[in-house]
Amino acid sequence: MQPPINANGQGSTVRGACPHDCPDTCALLTTVQDGRAIRVQGNPAHRHTDGALCTKVSRYTERSYHPDRILTPLRRTGPKGSGQFTPVSWDEALDEIASRLKPIAARDPQAILPYSYAGTMGLVQSEGMAARFFHRLGASHLERTICATAGGEGLMHTLGGKVGMKVEHFAESKLILIWGSNSIGSNLHFWRVAQQAKRDGARLVCIDPRRTETADKCHEHIALLPGTDAALALALMHELIANDWLDHDYIARHTLGWERLRERALQWPPERAAQVCGVPVEQIRRLARDYGTTKPAAIRLNYGMQRVRGGGNAVRAIACLPALVGAWRNRAGGLLLSASGFFPIRRQALHRPDLLAGRTPRTINMVTIGDDLLREASPDFGPKIEALIVYDSNPVAVAPESGKVVQGFAREDLFTVVLEHFQTDTADYADIILPATTQLEHWDIHASYGHTDVLLNRPAIAPVGQARPNTEVFRALAARMGFDDPCFADDDLSLCRTAFGDAVDFEQLLNQGYATLPIPEAPFADGGFPTASGKCEFFSERLARQGMDGLPDHLPNHEPAGSDTRHPLAMISPPARNFLNSSFVNVKSLRDIEGEPLLEIHADDAHTRGIADGQLVRVFNDRGEYRCKARISERARPGVVNGLGIWWRKLGPSGTNVNEVTSQRLTDLGNGPVFYDCLVEVSPCA
Ligand SMILES: Nc1nc2c(c(=O)[nH]1)N[C@H]1C(S)=C(S)[C@@H](COP(=O)(O)OP(=O)(O)OC[C@H]3O[C@@H](n4cnc5c(=O)[nH]c(N)nc54)[C@H](O)[C@@H]3O)O[C@H]1N2
Ligand SMILES: Nc1nc2c(c(=O)[nH]1)N[C@H]1C(S)=C(S)[C@@H](COP(=O)(O)OP(=O)(O)OC[C@H]3O[C@@H](n4cnc5c(=O)[nH]c(N)nc54)[C@H](O)[C@@H]3O)O[C@H]1N2
Ligand SMILES: [Mo]
């Protein structure tokens, strides 16, 4: 085991990192008294955290010492899903898991599937030891697509990777487009920078179907229909061309495919886009003028706008804009979706794909886990999934089309292990639950997708109850499976060192808790994009070679608004501010702020359906239905309803949540989910 406490030579304050799936990756200071964490604060010395935390993480001790924390391994005693378990010892639990996995592995290890996402973003506790274990086993490979792959691929094809502006330089921008991002809720530390820019005279424009708390505080809100962002971006290009608001020199020297993009964009006059986006044509013209004539102009994209069929293309289209106006020339101009591509993570050394020893296991997409758990063996699919090991994720609540996900998890012939802090909707279906440590209790090291610092997390307290770090569980399972490769003996601190090797100063991390990557102030002022051509690729040869459109285009949703008279409303399900995906839903003080599951609906749509404010409603389509209270609200535009997520199913009025109605279809690029490409009807409950 790891040394439980390291007081860091500072009495009882321990430096850490917020583990959550959020662009901000805050530096934490935990105050420990008599071995107990009594307070978690933002580190004032870390420029991006600036001493401030979101409401959720400032309640971290409430989550870590929650009376419902799982304190011992548990074995199921009732039917799957009933949530009935009895405590067992670690040895019993681990022996049982190994004895169940061994015969499956002997037949075909691909019948075993890991299922994990970003419960912790830590490089060590997420896949640090787990990937080694599953590679050595030869288990099915999980395609980790549930969040960001459409946008990630879009960026990759256009800019060459998940790279962009440094977040701190938005403070000097004069125009900021906040595009598909509710920054106040999900990117608070960026919002603080945007506020600085606003005080210095910047204009803020929010592009989002929902009138969010962020939209409220911007100068302008463009409430487009979900999944129409590429049409808007193409119309902006049309106007930049028509009015010659272009940086011809930057285009000539640092871009590829301009003539072809020009032709495409000229097919998108603002009138056409206005029709598709459902916004006034004047708004598009004004936005184009602002973007074409204000310098420096910056775009903060977030992943909210890529959870639709054309999400990858939409990101490609938007990522072309800064090059057209030469915005990258200034450090306060350009675009930021994710900065994670700047981090020199040594994935091979950490994950050890060499342990596959030449095997190439099949891939299962985490988005389609509902269908895949219900599939029989076949030459196309491979073996039926017989065992599932879930960690850092709550698929029964967060994966789309949960009717099928639940049916799959309920299979009697499926052996399921869940590593968790709490008895989540997913843990209810486990055969064995293993108690996991929280960030206050283990070592980890973090990259970020919203800034460019590496953070180290030291354990502040001993594990609560019998909890163990994920790494420790996979070490113990490796031993029981007879895997004696030396890499299974690496302890967590050495895994932290391995993650970046010499690329970051580990002594500085130990002493200060964070280290800044050396990245140029304006990384693409003179081109130098990490694409094959070194240019911003408007046209992608690579996509064209794969038989796809080499240019970005608007691809209508799988379920476009107005295409199904039985389900006329477009539904999006963005995060509730005080939850993080399905994490924190069980923290009472935070749940009290959110109240209960809500569907925001515009007054016009409510009245035609006889729905009163506060009334219980049924939200349904052919995939399923869930119930919640309706809130008649200006936050919803006509034709679009907002089902704020992601509630635990068992805390919802009918034991279901919003993912009952979302679909398992995929995005144009990256095989991502289409949570916000979903048509429903809403009716009042009697
Ligand atoms: N408090 C909190 N913070 C979070 C999260 C959370 O659950 N809660 N989630 C974290 C995670 S997992 C991620 S991936 C990141 C980013 O997570 P995101 O899901 O990108 O988070 P938001 O910033 O809320 O952005 C979503 C916004 O996009 C809008 N939107 C929906 N459809 C469209 C569309 O078609 N076009 C446009 N333009 N906008 C659309 C939604 O209304 C919403 O306001 O945030 C992280 N931060
Ligand atoms: N309808 C709809 N669905 C969505 C979204 C949406 O906007 N709308 N957003 C999607 C997005 S962007 C994402 S990223 C996914 C997120 O989906 P998930 O990554 O599954 O995120 P969470 O729901 O937060 O669940 C993470 C779980 O990991 C556990 N955990 C945390 N730390 C540790 C640890 O150290 N060890 C172990 N063993 N467990 C730990 C937590 O207790 C929590 O239950 O959801 C997606 N689902
Ligand atoms: Mo996400």
PDB file of N, CA and C in Angstrom, residues 320-349:
ATOM      1  N   CYS A 320     -12.225  26.246 -38.527  1.00  0.00           N
ATOM      2  CA  CYS A 320     -11.661  26.971 -39.678  1.00  0.00           C
ATOM      3  C   CYS A 320     -11.705  28.485 -39.477  1.00  0.00           C
ATOM      4  N   LEU A 321     -12.646  28.964 -38.650  1.00  0.00           N
ATOM      5  CA  LEU A 321     -12.917  30.402 -38.580  1.00  0.00           C
ATOM      6  C   LEU A 321     -11.696  31.240 -38.180  1.00  0.00           C
ATOM      7  N   PRO A 322     -10.970  30.846 -37.102  1.00  0.00           N
ATOM      8  CA  PRO A 322      -9.855  31.719 -36.679  1.00  0.00           C
ATOM      9  C   PRO A 322      -8.805  31.911 -37.768  1.00  0.00           C
ATOM     10  N   ALA A 323      -8.536  30.892 -38.579  1.00  0.00           N
ATOM     11  CA  ALA A 323      -7.520  31.039 -39.628  1.00  0.00           C
ATOM     12  C   ALA A 323      -8.004  32.018 -40.696  1.00  0.00           C
ATOM     13  N   LEU A 324      -9.306  32.026 -40.977  1.00  0.00           N
ATOM     14  CA  LEU A 324      -9.834  32.910 -42.020  1.00  0.00           C
ATOM     15  C   LEU A 324      -9.618  34.382 -41.685  1.00  0.00           C
ATOM     16  N   VAL A 325      -9.744  34.707 -40.395  1.00  0.00           N
ATOM     17  CA  VAL A 325      -9.569  36.121 -40.009  1.00  0.00           C
ATOM     18  C   VAL A 325      -8.190  36.370 -39.403  1.00  0.00           C
ATOM     19  N   GLY A 326      -7.328  35.364 -39.433  1.00  0.00           N
ATOM     20  CA  GLY A 326      -5.974  35.539 -38.883  1.00  0.00           C
ATOM     21  C   GLY A 326      -5.962  35.727 -37.377  1.00  0.00           C
ATOM     22  N   ALA A 327      -6.997  35.203 -36.703  1.00  0.00           N
ATOM     23  CA  ALA A 327      -7.104  35.431 -35.259  1.00  0.00           C
ATOM     24  C   ALA A 327      -5.931  34.827 -34.484  1.00  0.00           C
ATOM     25  N   TRP A 328      -5.353  33.764 -35.058  1.00  0.00           N
ATOM     26  CA  TRP A 328      -4.262  33.088 -34.332  1.00  0.00           C
ATOM     27  C   TRP A 328      -3.020  33.968 -34.188  1.00  0.00           C
ATOM     28  N   ARG A 329      -2.946  35.046 -34.954  1.00  0.00           N
ATOM     29  CA  ARG A 329      -1.753  35.907 -34.887  1.00  0.00           C
ATOM     30  C   ARG A 329      -1.563  36.494 -33.488  1.00  0.00           C
ATOM     31  N   ASN A 330      -2.676  36.698 -32.786  1.00  0.00           N
ATOM     32  CA  ASN A 330      -2.633  37.333 -31.469  1.00  0.00           C
ATOM     33  C   ASN A 330      -2.839  36.265 -30.405  1.00  0.00           C
ATOM     34  N   ARG A 331      -2.153  36.380 -29.276  1.00  0.00           N
ATOM     35  CA  ARG A 331      -2.324  35.337 -28.257  1.00  0.00           C
ATOM     36  C   ARG A 331      -3.732  35.332 -27.676  1.00  0.00           C
ATOM     37  N   ALA A 332      -4.455  36.445 -27.832  1.00  0.00           N
ATOM     38  CA  ALA A 332      -5.828  36.501 -27.322  1.00  0.00           C
ATOM     39  C   ALA A 332      -6.850  36.200 -28.412  1.00  0.00           C
ATOM     40  N   GLY A 333      -6.388  35.638 -29.529  1.00  0.00           N
ATOM     41  CA  GLY A 333      -7.294  35.252 -30.603  1.00  0.00           C
ATOM     42  C   GLY A 333      -7.118  33.778 -30.923  1.00  0.00           C
ATOM     43  N   GLY A 334      -8.146  33.202 -31.542  1.00  0.00           N
ATOM     44  CA  GLY A 334      -8.067  31.780 -31.902  1.00  0.00           C
ATOM     45  C   GLY A 334      -9.233  31.023 -31.329  1.00  0.00           C
ATOM     46  N   LEU A 335      -8.963  29.820 -30.868  1.00  0.00           N
ATOM     47  CA  LEU A 335     -10.040  28.951 -30.405  1.00  0.00           C
ATOM     48  C   LEU A 335      -9.494  27.984 -29.371  1.00  0.00           C
ATOM     49  N   LEU A 336     -10.359  27.632 -28.423  1.00  0.00           N
ATOM     50  CA  LEU A 336     -10.002  26.579 -27.475  1.00  0.00           C
ATOM     51  C   LEU A 336     -11.199  25.654 -27.309  1.00  0.00           C
ATOM     52  N   LEU A 337     -11.002  24.397 -27.642  1.00  0.00           N
ATOM     53  CA  LEU A 337     -11.976  23.368 -27.259  1.00  0.00           C
ATOM     54  C   LEU A 337     -11.330  22.527 -26.167  1.00  0.00           C
ATOM     55  N   SER A 338     -10.147  22.008 -26.464  1.00  0.00           N
ATOM     56  CA  SER A 338      -9.431  21.219 -25.469  1.00  0.00           C
ATOM     57  C   SER A 338      -7.952  21.463 -25.652  1.00  0.00           C
ATOM     58  N   ALA A 339      -7.245  21.545 -24.540  1.00  0.00           N
ATOM     59  CA  ALA A 339      -5.793  21.736 -24.569  1.00  0.00           C
ATOM     60  C   ALA A 339      -5.064  20.429 -24.305  1.00  0.00           C
ATOM     61  N   SER A 340      -5.796  19.330 -24.229  1.00  0.00           N
ATOM     62  CA  SER A 340      -5.166  18.108 -23.719  1.00  0.00           C
ATOM     63  C   SER A 340      -4.058  17.586 -24.630  1.00  0.00           C
ATOM     64  N   GLY A 341      -4.123  17.942 -25.926  1.00  0.00           N
ATOM     65  CA  GLY A 341      -3.097  17.478 -26.859  1.00  0.00           C
ATOM     66  C   GLY A 341      -1.715  18.063 -26.608  1.00  0.00           C
ATOM     67  N   PHE A 342      -1.638  19.102 -25.798  1.00  0.00           N
ATOM     68  CA  PHE A 342      -0.336  19.692 -25.477  1.00  0.00           C
ATOM     69  C   PHE A 342       0.461  18.851 -24.479  1.00  0.00           C
ATOM     70  N   PHE A 343      -0.228  17.946 -23.782  1.00  0.00           N
ATOM     71  CA  PHE A 343       0.440  17.233 -22.683  1.00  0.00           C
ATOM     72  C   PHE A 343       1.227  16.017 -23.195  1.00  0.00           C
ATOM     73  N   PRO A 344       2.512  15.957 -22.893  1.00  0.00           N
ATOM     74  CA  PRO A 344       3.335  14.848 -23.386  1.00  0.00           C
ATOM     75  C   PRO A 344       3.185  13.603 -22.504  1.00  0.00           C
ATOM     76  N   ILE A 345       1.994  13.027 -22.520  1.00  0.00           N
ATOM     77  CA  ILE A 345       1.735  11.860 -21.662  1.00  0.00           C
ATOM     78  C   ILE A 345       2.399  10.625 -22.284  1.00  0.00           C
ATOM     79  N   ARG A 346       3.097   9.859 -21.472  1.00  0.00           N
ATOM     80  CA  ARG A 346       3.796   8.665 -21.982  1.00  0.00           C
ATOM     81  C   ARG A 346       2.861   7.453 -21.850  1.00  0.00           C
ATOM     82  N   ARG A 347       1.887   7.395 -22.768  1.00  0.00           N
ATOM     83  CA  ARG A 347       0.856   6.367 -22.634  1.00  0.00           C
ATOM     84  C   ARG A 347       1.402   4.946 -22.782  1.00  0.00           C
ATOM     85  N   GLN A 348       2.383   4.780 -23.637  1.00  0.00           N
ATOM     86  CA  GLN A 348       2.924   3.427 -23.822  1.00  0.00           C
ATOM     87  C   GLN A 348       3.558   2.931 -22.521  1.00  0.00           C
ATOM     88  N   ALA A 349       4.319   3.812 -21.902  1.00  0.00           N
ATOM     89  CA  ALA A 349       5.009   3.412 -20.672  1.00  0.00           C
ATOM     90  C   ALA A 349       4.002   3.162 -19.557  1.00  0.00           C
TER      91      ALA A 349
END
